[in-house]
Amino acid sequence: MMTGVVLTLIAIFSFLVLLSFLVFFHELGHYSVARFFGIAVERFSIGFGKPLIRWKSRAGVDWAISRIPLGGYVKFAGDAGAASNPDAEKLAELRAAYDDNPSGPAIDDIFHFRPVWQRSLVVLAGPMANFLLAILLFAGMGATFGAPSFTWVVGDVQDGMPAQAAGIETGDKILEIDGRPITNLNDVIGYISLRSDTPIVISLENDGRTRDVTVTPKRTEVRDGIGGLSEVGRIGIGTGEGSSGGFKDLGFFASVKYGVSELFSNLRATLDYIKRIFTGKEDGKQLGSVVKIATVTGKVAVDTVNVDAPVSAKAKAYAYNMLNLMALISIALGVANLMPLPVLDGGHLVYYGYEAVAGRPLSQKKQEFGFRIGFAVLLTLFVVLTINDIGYLRSIDFS
């Protein structure tokens, strides 16, 4: 077993590498599309605050790694504040300032003077980069490790649980759930977990005969893969004799298809959960902030290297778990950044939508009011999620 200091360093290293790479790829999306359109970029920063490392590229972009590694940003020429979407009066001031400074970038290279469709694509490129990264990671995992494959034959059926009430029996083979074929154990468990108090249809086979049963998962407190307590849907069955699992080898095109399929599967699960929150079917306690990301990343990394196995097997398991976690968090970051809050990419897109319809930007005063409201909502959300995280942390046995 490794010492506590080494395990702590592994946890911190894993979290910082994972988060920094996700932030870099997100901002790279903004940066790449901006440069494709010839928009002048002043700075590309990983992290906030005072730069620790800083250098200037041949294109004149100031690249930086800053002190607080909990985000990042791309600063375009002409950005003067959080709004990053000046109104007509502010645009006139910007134009005058750049006209008086012939040594600066050309006025047509300024982000704010580009057509609204170009600005929208630059903003949208960040979340889309997160989704593209998830596809690449899942596809890479499929090509390297294969795609998870699972056959589920029911073993124990717990007394008093929904499966027993629905007539599910030991030896039943699960074929589909709500029309979705059973191929991945984690996907099946995840699907049931998000269906507390919601009827689902399970297709079964036994002795060559098939039948459908309707089961309503019961909200149950369980420990997840890293030992944290959470309330999720359960039907009360285990795996039995005849169940099998492993990885199916994939070629290049099959791996790409697998990557795309996993992206949309996880997007659908994320959006379903958000919908259930707004309809009052979930309390939102499954959501977490950067604290939970750090906890899950560190715990997964530490648990992986603590497994009693050869170093090569540990390295392979560590790579698989980190890549899978990175893909899942990348999807979550993409969705979060599309929320229609003015401080996020989704909020900018709302402003650009207004500008496209009205033919002019929203007034600076209204934009700034929107940013204040958006910041307040985001801060409140962060506090709520941090409270969720603290409760989750307290339920984990770190010993």
PDB file of C-alpha atoms in Angstrom, residues 67-356:
ATOM      1  CA  ARG A  67      -2.527  30.796 -10.196  1.00  0.00           C
ATOM      2  CA  ILE A  68      -6.124  29.649  -9.732  1.00  0.00           C
ATOM      3  CA  PRO A  69      -6.603  26.487 -11.861  1.00  0.00           C
ATOM      4  CA  LEU A  70     -10.403  26.459 -11.689  1.00  0.00           C
ATOM      5  CA  GLY A  71     -11.249  27.745 -15.153  1.00  0.00           C
ATOM      6  CA  GLY A  72      -9.797  29.773 -17.967  1.00  0.00           C
ATOM      7  CA  TYR A  73     -10.615  32.330 -20.613  1.00  0.00           C
ATOM      8  CA  VAL A  74      -9.818  33.699 -24.066  1.00  0.00           C
ATOM      9  CA  LYS A  75      -9.604  37.497 -24.188  1.00  0.00           C
ATOM     10  CA  PHE A  76     -10.354  39.050 -27.553  1.00  0.00           C
ATOM     11  CA  ALA A  77      -9.072  42.444 -28.634  1.00  0.00           C
ATOM     12  CA  GLY A  78     -11.617  45.013 -27.489  1.00  0.00           C
ATOM     13  CA  ASP A  79     -12.918  43.045 -24.497  1.00  0.00           C
ATOM     14  CA  ALA A  80     -13.312  45.525 -21.676  1.00  0.00           C
ATOM     15  CA  GLY A  81     -15.540  43.793 -19.153  1.00  0.00           C
ATOM     16  CA  ALA A  82     -17.652  40.811 -18.262  1.00  0.00           C
ATOM     17  CA  ALA A  83     -20.378  41.647 -20.785  1.00  0.00           C
ATOM     18  CA  SER A  84     -18.070  41.220 -23.788  1.00  0.00           C
ATOM     19  CA  ASN A  85     -20.968  42.402 -25.951  1.00  0.00           C
ATOM     20  CA  PRO A  86     -20.954  46.216 -26.171  1.00  0.00           C
ATOM     21  CA  ASP A  87     -23.999  48.239 -27.212  1.00  0.00           C
ATOM     22  CA  ALA A  88     -24.023  50.789 -30.052  1.00  0.00           C
ATOM     23  CA  GLU A  89     -22.570  53.604 -27.912  1.00  0.00           C
ATOM     24  CA  LYS A  90     -19.760  51.433 -26.598  1.00  0.00           C
ATOM     25  CA  LEU A  91     -19.028  50.154 -30.105  1.00  0.00           C
ATOM     26  CA  ALA A  92     -18.624  53.748 -31.305  1.00  0.00           C
ATOM     27  CA  GLU A  93     -16.137  54.410 -28.481  1.00  0.00           C
ATOM     28  CA  LEU A  94     -14.219  51.255 -29.389  1.00  0.00           C
ATOM     29  CA  ARG A  95     -14.109  52.226 -33.060  1.00  0.00           C
ATOM     30  CA  ALA A  96     -12.779  55.686 -32.173  1.00  0.00           C
ATOM     31  CA  ALA A  97     -10.145  54.197 -29.870  1.00  0.00           C
ATOM     32  CA  TYR A  98      -8.856  51.815 -32.521  1.00  0.00           C
ATOM     33  CA  ASP A  99      -8.952  54.490 -35.223  1.00  0.00           C
ATOM     34  CA  ASP A 100      -6.649  56.569 -33.009  1.00  0.00           C
ATOM     35  CA  ASN A 101      -4.241  53.653 -32.585  1.00  0.00           C
ATOM     36  CA  PRO A 102      -2.997  52.608 -36.035  1.00  0.00           C
ATOM     37  CA  SER A 103      -0.442  50.234 -34.505  1.00  0.00           C
ATOM     38  CA  GLY A 104      -3.196  48.059 -32.999  1.00  0.00           C
ATOM     39  CA  PRO A 105      -5.281  45.405 -34.755  1.00  0.00           C
ATOM     40  CA  ALA A 106      -7.457  46.411 -37.689  1.00  0.00           C
ATOM     41  CA  ILE A 107     -11.000  47.373 -36.737  1.00  0.00           C
ATOM     42  CA  ASP A 108     -12.393  44.467 -38.780  1.00  0.00           C
ATOM     43  CA  ASP A 109     -10.350  42.031 -36.677  1.00  0.00           C
ATOM     44  CA  ILE A 110     -12.105  43.088 -33.468  1.00  0.00           C
ATOM     45  CA  PHE A 111     -14.524  40.460 -32.172  1.00  0.00           C
ATOM     46  CA  HIS A 112     -17.327  42.956 -31.506  1.00  0.00           C
ATOM     47  CA  PHE A 113     -17.363  44.242 -35.081  1.00  0.00           C
ATOM     48  CA  ARG A 114     -17.812  40.805 -36.601  1.00  0.00           C
ATOM     49  CA  PRO A 115     -21.268  39.632 -37.811  1.00  0.00           C
ATOM     50  CA  VAL A 116     -23.454  38.201 -35.079  1.00  0.00           C
ATOM     51  CA  TRP A 117     -23.351  34.747 -36.671  1.00  0.00           C
ATOM     52  CA  GLN A 118     -19.562  34.653 -36.423  1.00  0.00           C
ATOM     53  CA  ARG A 119     -19.623  35.752 -32.787  1.00  0.00           C
ATOM     54  CA  SER A 120     -22.257  33.126 -32.051  1.00  0.00           C
ATOM     55  CA  LEU A 121     -20.129  30.385 -33.600  1.00  0.00           C
ATOM     56  CA  VAL A 122     -17.085  31.502 -31.587  1.00  0.00           C
ATOM     57  CA  VAL A 123     -19.099  31.329 -28.351  1.00  0.00           C
ATOM     58  CA  LEU A 124     -20.786  28.026 -29.276  1.00  0.00           C
ATOM     59  CA  ALA A 125     -17.406  26.483 -30.113  1.00  0.00           C
ATOM     60  CA  GLY A 126     -16.472  26.127 -26.424  1.00  0.00           C
ATOM     61  CA  PRO A 127     -19.276  23.745 -25.397  1.00  0.00           C
ATOM     62  CA  MET A 128     -19.072  21.989 -28.768  1.00  0.00           C
ATOM     63  CA  ALA A 129     -15.373  21.373 -28.108  1.00  0.00           C
ATOM     64  CA  ASN A 130     -16.340  19.660 -24.848  1.00  0.00           C
ATOM     65  CA  PHE A 131     -18.745  17.382 -26.713  1.00  0.00           C
ATOM     66  CA  LEU A 132     -16.152  16.671 -29.423  1.00  0.00           C
ATOM     67  CA  LEU A 133     -13.588  15.822 -26.755  1.00  0.00           C
ATOM     68  CA  ALA A 134     -16.028  13.359 -25.181  1.00  0.00           C
ATOM     69  CA  ILE A 135     -16.473  11.636 -28.565  1.00  0.00           C
ATOM     70  CA  LEU A 136     -12.697  11.433 -29.044  1.00  0.00           C
ATOM     71  CA  LEU A 137     -12.166  10.034 -25.551  1.00  0.00           C
ATOM     72  CA  PHE A 138     -14.928   7.433 -25.819  1.00  0.00           C
ATOM     73  CA  ALA A 139     -13.758   6.476 -29.322  1.00  0.00           C
ATOM     74  CA  GLY A 140     -10.171   6.194 -28.100  1.00  0.00           C
ATOM     75  CA  MET A 141     -11.289   3.984 -25.229  1.00  0.00           C
ATOM     76  CA  GLY A 142     -13.300   1.854 -27.646  1.00  0.00           C
ATOM     77  CA  ALA A 143     -10.324   1.430 -29.971  1.00  0.00           C
ATOM     78  CA  THR A 144      -7.860   0.727 -27.135  1.00  0.00           C
ATOM     79  CA  PHE A 145      -9.868  -1.206 -24.559  1.00  0.00           C
ATOM     80  CA  GLY A 146     -12.985  -2.183 -26.504  1.00  0.00           C
ATOM     81  CA  ALA A 147     -16.653  -1.473 -25.793  1.00  0.00           C
ATOM     82  CA  PRO A 148     -18.228  -2.803 -22.577  1.00  0.00           C
ATOM     83  CA  SER A 149     -20.504  -5.769 -23.269  1.00  0.00           C
ATOM     84  CA  PHE A 150     -22.854  -7.394 -20.752  1.00  0.00           C
ATOM     85  CA  THR A 151     -25.479 -10.108 -20.529  1.00  0.00           C
ATOM     86  CA  TRP A 152     -27.696  -9.837 -17.432  1.00  0.00           C
ATOM     87  CA  VAL A 153     -29.358 -12.932 -16.025  1.00  0.00           C
ATOM     88  CA  VAL A 154     -31.266 -12.222 -12.833  1.00  0.00           C
ATOM     89  CA  GLY A 155     -29.897 -13.767  -9.645  1.00  0.00           C
ATOM     90  CA  ASP A 156     -31.297 -12.766  -6.266  1.00  0.00           C
ATOM     91  CA  VAL A 157     -34.655 -10.984  -6.204  1.00  0.00           C
ATOM     92  CA  GLN A 158     -34.948  -8.948  -3.001  1.00  0.00           C
ATOM     93  CA  ASP A 159     -38.054  -9.325  -0.872  1.00  0.00           C
ATOM     94  CA  GLY A 160     -40.361  -6.320  -0.823  1.00  0.00           C
ATOM     95  CA  MET A 161     -38.683  -4.622  -3.780  1.00  0.00           C
ATOM     96  CA  PRO A 162     -40.353  -3.620  -7.096  1.00  0.00           C
ATOM     97  CA  ALA A 163     -38.844  -6.498  -9.098  1.00  0.00           C
ATOM     98  CA  GLN A 164     -40.527  -9.077  -6.847  1.00  0.00           C
ATOM     99  CA  ALA A 165     -43.857  -7.248  -7.053  1.00  0.00           C
ATOM    100  CA  ALA A 166     -43.587  -7.168 -10.865  1.00  0.00           C
ATOM    101  CA  GLY A 167     -42.983 -10.918 -11.078  1.00  0.00           C
ATOM    102  CA  ILE A 168     -39.328 -10.910 -12.110  1.00  0.00           C
ATOM    103  CA  GLU A 169     -37.747 -14.260 -11.239  1.00  0.00           C
ATOM    104  CA  THR A 170     -34.298 -15.754 -10.803  1.00  0.00           C
ATOM    105  CA  GLY A 171     -33.046 -16.959 -14.187  1.00  0.00           C
ATOM    106  CA  ASP A 172     -34.833 -14.276 -16.215  1.00  0.00           C
ATOM    107  CA  LYS A 173     -32.547 -12.761 -18.850  1.00  0.00           C
ATOM    108  CA  ILE A 174     -32.990  -9.010 -19.301  1.00  0.00           C
ATOM    109  CA  LEU A 175     -33.185  -8.130 -23.000  1.00  0.00           C
ATOM    110  CA  GLU A 176     -34.300  -4.488 -23.029  1.00  0.00           C
ATOM    111  CA  ILE A 177     -35.374  -1.682 -20.715  1.00  0.00           C
ATOM    112  CA  ASP A 178     -37.839   0.782 -22.265  1.00  0.00           C
ATOM    113  CA  GLY A 179     -36.807  -0.517 -25.672  1.00  0.00           C
ATOM    114  CA  ARG A 180     -33.060  -0.039 -25.030  1.00  0.00           C
ATOM    115  CA  PRO A 181     -30.962  -3.196 -25.567  1.00  0.00           C
ATOM    116  CA  ILE A 182     -28.813  -4.319 -22.631  1.00  0.00           C
ATOM    117  CA  THR A 183     -25.158  -3.905 -23.625  1.00  0.00           C
ATOM    118  CA  ASN A 184     -23.518  -2.061 -20.733  1.00  0.00           C
ATOM    119  CA  LEU A 185     -24.137  -2.813 -17.060  1.00  0.00           C
ATOM    120  CA  ASN A 186     -23.301   0.729 -15.908  1.00  0.00           C
ATOM    121  CA  ASP A 187     -25.686   2.254 -18.463  1.00  0.00           C
ATOM    122  CA  VAL A 188     -28.497  -0.026 -17.268  1.00  0.00           C
ATOM    123  CA  ILE A 189     -27.896   0.778 -13.598  1.00  0.00           C
ATOM    124  CA  GLY A 190     -27.642   4.481 -14.470  1.00  0.00           C
ATOM    125  CA  TYR A 191     -30.911   4.390 -16.388  1.00  0.00           C
ATOM    126  CA  ILE A 192     -32.769   2.703 -13.536  1.00  0.00           C
ATOM    127  CA  SER A 193     -31.133   5.055 -11.021  1.00  0.00           C
ATOM    128  CA  LEU A 194     -32.679   8.067 -12.761  1.00  0.00           C
ATOM    129  CA  ARG A 195     -36.187   6.565 -12.856  1.00  0.00           C
ATOM    130  CA  SER A 196     -37.223   6.615  -9.185  1.00  0.00           C
ATOM    131  CA  ASP A 197     -41.031   6.397  -8.895  1.00  0.00           C
ATOM    132  CA  THR A 198     -41.315   6.275 -12.696  1.00  0.00           C
ATOM    133  CA  PRO A 199     -42.627   3.076 -14.364  1.00  0.00           C
ATOM    134  CA  ILE A 200     -40.255   1.354 -16.803  1.00  0.00           C
ATOM    135  CA  VAL A 201     -40.871  -1.620 -19.085  1.00  0.00           C
ATOM    136  CA  ILE A 202     -38.384  -4.490 -18.893  1.00  0.00           C
ATOM    137  CA  SER A 203     -38.302  -7.171 -21.596  1.00  0.00           C
ATOM    138  CA  LEU A 204     -37.340 -10.608 -20.238  1.00  0.00           C
ATOM    139  CA  GLU A 205     -36.550 -14.046 -21.640  1.00  0.00           C
ATOM    140  CA  ASN A 206     -36.729 -17.366 -19.807  1.00  0.00           C
ATOM    141  CA  ASP A 207     -36.763 -20.855 -21.315  1.00  0.00           C
ATOM    142  CA  GLY A 208     -37.166 -19.383 -24.800  1.00  0.00           C
ATOM    143  CA  ARG A 209     -40.240 -17.365 -23.882  1.00  0.00           C
ATOM    144  CA  THR A 210     -40.267 -13.573 -23.748  1.00  0.00           C
ATOM    145  CA  ARG A 211     -42.470 -11.261 -21.749  1.00  0.00           C
ATOM    146  CA  ASP A 212     -42.658  -7.609 -20.724  1.00  0.00           C
ATOM    147  CA  VAL A 213     -43.129  -6.441 -17.147  1.00  0.00           C
ATOM    148  CA  THR A 214     -43.680  -2.936 -15.812  1.00  0.00           C
ATOM    149  CA  VAL A 215     -41.557  -2.019 -12.810  1.00  0.00           C
ATOM    150  CA  THR A 216     -41.439   1.226 -10.818  1.00  0.00           C
ATOM    151  CA  PRO A 217     -37.952   1.737  -9.306  1.00  0.00           C
ATOM    152  CA  LYS A 218     -37.974   2.556  -5.613  1.00  0.00           C
ATOM    153  CA  ARG A 219     -35.942   5.509  -4.317  1.00  0.00           C
ATOM    154  CA  THR A 220     -33.241   3.848  -2.229  1.00  0.00           C
ATOM    155  CA  GLU A 221     -30.165   5.094  -0.389  1.00  0.00           C
ATOM    156  CA  VAL A 222     -27.099   3.268  -1.702  1.00  0.00           C
ATOM    157  CA  ARG A 223     -23.347   3.698  -1.871  1.00  0.00           C
ATOM    158  CA  ASP A 224     -21.928   4.543  -5.286  1.00  0.00           C
ATOM    159  CA  GLY A 225     -18.700   3.309  -6.855  1.00  0.00           C
ATOM    160  CA  ILE A 226     -16.470   5.461  -4.634  1.00  0.00           C
ATOM    161  CA  GLY A 227     -18.414   4.929  -1.411  1.00  0.00           C
ATOM    162  CA  GLY A 228     -20.599   8.041  -1.314  1.00  0.00           C
ATOM    163  CA  LEU A 229     -24.250   7.841  -0.260  1.00  0.00           C
ATOM    164  CA  SER A 230     -26.953   8.891  -2.685  1.00  0.00           C
ATOM    165  CA  GLU A 231     -30.641   8.233  -3.232  1.00  0.00           C
ATOM    166  CA  VAL A 232     -31.347   6.535  -6.559  1.00  0.00           C
ATOM    167  CA  GLY A 233     -33.862   4.228  -8.172  1.00  0.00           C
ATOM    168  CA  ARG A 234     -33.507   0.496  -7.496  1.00  0.00           C
ATOM    169  CA  ILE A 235     -35.683  -2.495  -8.388  1.00  0.00           C
ATOM    170  CA  GLY A 236     -33.996  -5.088  -6.171  1.00  0.00           C
ATOM    171  CA  ILE A 237     -32.264  -7.623  -8.417  1.00  0.00           C
ATOM    172  CA  GLY A 238     -28.718  -8.928  -8.688  1.00  0.00           C
ATOM    173  CA  THR A 239     -26.747 -10.729 -11.339  1.00  0.00           C
ATOM    174  CA  GLY A 240     -26.884 -14.491 -11.355  1.00  0.00           C
ATOM    175  CA  GLU A 241     -25.549 -17.584 -13.054  1.00  0.00           C
ATOM    176  CA  GLY A 242     -25.338 -17.040 -16.809  1.00  0.00           C
ATOM    177  CA  SER A 243     -24.480 -13.347 -16.546  1.00  0.00           C
ATOM    178  CA  SER A 244     -21.336 -12.354 -18.400  1.00  0.00           C
ATOM    179  CA  GLY A 245     -19.402  -9.199 -19.092  1.00  0.00           C
ATOM    180  CA  GLY A 246     -16.270  -8.012 -20.798  1.00  0.00           C
ATOM    181  CA  PHE A 247     -15.052  -5.805 -23.634  1.00  0.00           C
ATOM    182  CA  LYS A 248     -15.788  -6.249 -27.327  1.00  0.00           C
ATOM    183  CA  ASP A 249     -13.006  -5.299 -29.748  1.00  0.00           C
ATOM    184  CA  LEU A 250     -13.850  -2.428 -32.084  1.00  0.00           C
ATOM    185  CA  GLY A 251     -12.315  -1.279 -35.341  1.00  0.00           C
ATOM    186  CA  PHE A 252     -11.719   2.364 -36.215  1.00  0.00           C
ATOM    187  CA  PHE A 253     -15.161   3.214 -37.603  1.00  0.00           C
ATOM    188  CA  ALA A 254     -16.936   1.168 -34.947  1.00  0.00           C
ATOM    189  CA  SER A 255     -14.956   3.073 -32.289  1.00  0.00           C
ATOM    190  CA  VAL A 256     -16.042   6.411 -33.732  1.00  0.00           C
ATOM    191  CA  LYS A 257     -19.648   5.213 -33.821  1.00  0.00           C
ATOM    192  CA  TYR A 258     -19.269   4.065 -30.206  1.00  0.00           C
ATOM    193  CA  GLY A 259     -17.904   7.495 -29.224  1.00  0.00           C
ATOM    194  CA  VAL A 260     -20.843   9.310 -30.821  1.00  0.00           C
ATOM    195  CA  SER A 261     -23.325   6.853 -29.276  1.00  0.00           C
ATOM    196  CA  GLU A 262     -21.856   7.330 -25.786  1.00  0.00           C
ATOM    197  CA  LEU A 263     -21.987  11.118 -26.148  1.00  0.00           C
ATOM    198  CA  PHE A 264     -25.683  11.130 -27.013  1.00  0.00           C
ATOM    199  CA  SER A 265     -26.484   8.481 -24.405  1.00  0.00           C
ATOM    200  CA  ASN A 266     -24.893  10.563 -21.644  1.00  0.00           C
ATOM    201  CA  LEU A 267     -26.362  13.808 -22.994  1.00  0.00           C
ATOM    202  CA  ARG A 268     -29.805  12.238 -22.906  1.00  0.00           C
ATOM    203  CA  ALA A 269     -29.257  11.021 -19.331  1.00  0.00           C
ATOM    204  CA  THR A 270     -28.049  14.476 -18.233  1.00  0.00           C
ATOM    205  CA  LEU A 271     -30.954  16.300 -19.832  1.00  0.00           C
ATOM    206  CA  ASP A 272     -33.433  13.725 -18.465  1.00  0.00           C
ATOM    207  CA  TYR A 273     -32.116  14.352 -14.958  1.00  0.00           C
ATOM    208  CA  ILE A 274     -32.359  18.137 -15.364  1.00  0.00           C
ATOM    209  CA  LYS A 275     -35.915  17.736 -16.664  1.00  0.00           C
ATOM    210  CA  ARG A 276     -36.791  15.587 -13.649  1.00  0.00           C
ATOM    211  CA  ILE A 277     -35.464  18.295 -11.328  1.00  0.00           C
ATOM    212  CA  PHE A 278     -37.704  20.932 -12.923  1.00  0.00           C
ATOM    213  CA  THR A 279     -40.715  18.605 -12.794  1.00  0.00           C
ATOM    214  CA  GLY A 280     -40.146  17.881  -9.104  1.00  0.00           C
ATOM    215  CA  LYS A 281     -39.184  14.223  -9.555  1.00  0.00           C
ATOM    216  CA  GLU A 282     -35.594  14.710  -8.337  1.00  0.00           C
ATOM    217  CA  ASP A 283     -34.117  16.948  -5.647  1.00  0.00           C
ATOM    218  CA  GLY A 284     -30.907  17.766  -7.544  1.00  0.00           C
ATOM    219  CA  LYS A 285     -28.597  16.276  -4.929  1.00  0.00           C
ATOM    220  CA  GLN A 286     -26.806  14.259  -7.600  1.00  0.00           C
ATOM    221  CA  LEU A 287     -25.430  17.520  -8.985  1.00  0.00           C
ATOM    222  CA  GLY A 288     -22.112  18.786  -7.661  1.00  0.00           C
ATOM    223  CA  SER A 289     -19.585  21.595  -7.996  1.00  0.00           C
ATOM    224  CA  VAL A 290     -15.837  21.526  -8.498  1.00  0.00           C
ATOM    225  CA  VAL A 291     -15.558  20.106  -4.965  1.00  0.00           C
ATOM    226  CA  LYS A 292     -17.345  16.928  -6.026  1.00  0.00           C
ATOM    227  CA  ILE A 293     -15.320  16.744  -9.237  1.00  0.00           C
ATOM    228  CA  ALA A 294     -12.128  16.923  -7.177  1.00  0.00           C
ATOM    229  CA  THR A 295     -13.416  14.319  -4.708  1.00  0.00           C
ATOM    230  CA  VAL A 296     -14.571  11.827  -7.333  1.00  0.00           C
ATOM    231  CA  THR A 297     -11.421  12.264  -9.449  1.00  0.00           C
ATOM    232  CA  GLY A 298      -9.097  11.877  -6.494  1.00  0.00           C
ATOM    233  CA  LYS A 299     -10.987   8.924  -4.978  1.00  0.00           C
ATOM    234  CA  VAL A 300     -11.173   7.063  -8.291  1.00  0.00           C
ATOM    235  CA  ALA A 301      -7.448   7.621  -8.863  1.00  0.00           C
ATOM    236  CA  VAL A 302      -6.482   6.517  -5.347  1.00  0.00           C
ATOM    237  CA  ASP A 303      -8.785   3.470  -5.331  1.00  0.00           C
ATOM    238  CA  THR A 304      -7.371   2.404  -8.706  1.00  0.00           C
ATOM    239  CA  VAL A 305      -3.715   2.543  -7.661  1.00  0.00           C
ATOM    240  CA  ASN A 306      -4.547   0.824  -4.343  1.00  0.00           C
ATOM    241  CA  VAL A 307      -5.855  -2.295  -6.083  1.00  0.00           C
ATOM    242  CA  ASP A 308      -3.752  -5.370  -5.393  1.00  0.00           C
ATOM    243  CA  ALA A 309      -2.617  -5.989  -8.968  1.00  0.00           C
ATOM    244  CA  PRO A 310       0.508  -5.759 -11.147  1.00  0.00           C
ATOM    245  CA  VAL A 311       1.725  -2.258 -11.985  1.00  0.00           C
ATOM    246  CA  SER A 312       0.797  -2.715 -15.658  1.00  0.00           C
ATOM    247  CA  ALA A 313      -2.772  -3.648 -14.720  1.00  0.00           C
ATOM    248  CA  LYS A 314      -3.008  -0.654 -12.365  1.00  0.00           C
ATOM    249  CA  ALA A 315      -1.746   1.684 -15.098  1.00  0.00           C
ATOM    250  CA  LYS A 316      -4.290   0.323 -17.575  1.00  0.00           C
ATOM    251  CA  ALA A 317      -7.142   0.638 -15.073  1.00  0.00           C
ATOM    252  CA  TYR A 318      -6.022   4.159 -14.099  1.00  0.00           C
ATOM    253  CA  ALA A 319      -5.943   5.257 -17.751  1.00  0.00           C
ATOM    254  CA  TYR A 320      -9.386   3.769 -18.451  1.00  0.00           C
ATOM    255  CA  ASN A 321     -11.014   5.259 -15.358  1.00  0.00           C
ATOM    256  CA  MET A 322      -9.499   8.709 -15.854  1.00  0.00           C
ATOM    257  CA  LEU A 323     -10.412   8.839 -19.545  1.00  0.00           C
ATOM    258  CA  ASN A 324     -13.965   7.727 -18.802  1.00  0.00           C
ATOM    259  CA  LEU A 325     -14.297  10.279 -16.006  1.00  0.00           C
ATOM    260  CA  MET A 326     -12.826  13.008 -18.199  1.00  0.00           C
ATOM    261  CA  ALA A 327     -15.343  12.245 -20.957  1.00  0.00           C
ATOM    262  CA  LEU A 328     -18.292  12.334 -18.545  1.00  0.00           C
ATOM    263  CA  ILE A 329     -17.180  15.602 -16.923  1.00  0.00           C
ATOM    264  CA  SER A 330     -16.495  17.126 -20.346  1.00  0.00           C
ATOM    265  CA  ILE A 331     -20.135  16.466 -21.303  1.00  0.00           C
ATOM    266  CA  ALA A 332     -21.318  17.973 -18.023  1.00  0.00           C
ATOM    267  CA  LEU A 333     -19.193  21.098 -18.578  1.00  0.00           C
ATOM    268  CA  GLY A 334     -20.547  21.484 -22.093  1.00  0.00           C
ATOM    269  CA  VAL A 335     -24.130  21.292 -20.867  1.00  0.00           C
ATOM    270  CA  ALA A 336     -23.444  23.636 -17.924  1.00  0.00           C
ATOM    271  CA  ASN A 337     -21.876  26.267 -20.178  1.00  0.00           C
ATOM    272  CA  LEU A 338     -24.967  26.260 -22.377  1.00  0.00           C
ATOM    273  CA  MET A 339     -27.209  27.331 -19.514  1.00  0.00           C
ATOM    274  CA  PRO A 340     -28.866  30.664 -20.498  1.00  0.00           C
ATOM    275  CA  LEU A 341     -27.075  32.707 -17.835  1.00  0.00           C
ATOM    276  CA  PRO A 342     -25.341  35.861 -19.129  1.00  0.00           C
ATOM    277  CA  VAL A 343     -22.032  34.967 -17.446  1.00  0.00           C
ATOM    278  CA  LEU A 344     -21.926  31.667 -19.390  1.00  0.00           C
ATOM    279  CA  ASP A 345     -21.709  30.859 -23.090  1.00  0.00           C
ATOM    280  CA  GLY A 346     -25.440  30.169 -23.191  1.00  0.00           C
ATOM    281  CA  GLY A 347     -26.155  33.676 -21.908  1.00  0.00           C
ATOM    282  CA  HIS A 348     -24.011  35.235 -24.623  1.00  0.00           C
ATOM    283  CA  LEU A 349     -25.949  33.225 -27.203  1.00  0.00           C
ATOM    284  CA  VAL A 350     -29.222  34.585 -25.776  1.00  0.00           C
ATOM    285  CA  TYR A 351     -27.900  38.144 -26.199  1.00  0.00           C
ATOM    286  CA  TYR A 352     -26.764  37.382 -29.742  1.00  0.00           C
ATOM    287  CA  GLY A 353     -30.165  35.884 -30.500  1.00  0.00           C
ATOM    288  CA  TYR A 354     -31.783  39.135 -29.402  1.00  0.00           C
ATOM    289  CA  GLU A 355     -29.348  41.118 -31.535  1.00  0.00           C
ATOM    290  CA  ALA A 356     -30.060  38.952 -34.585  1.00  0.00           C
TER     291      ALA A 356
END
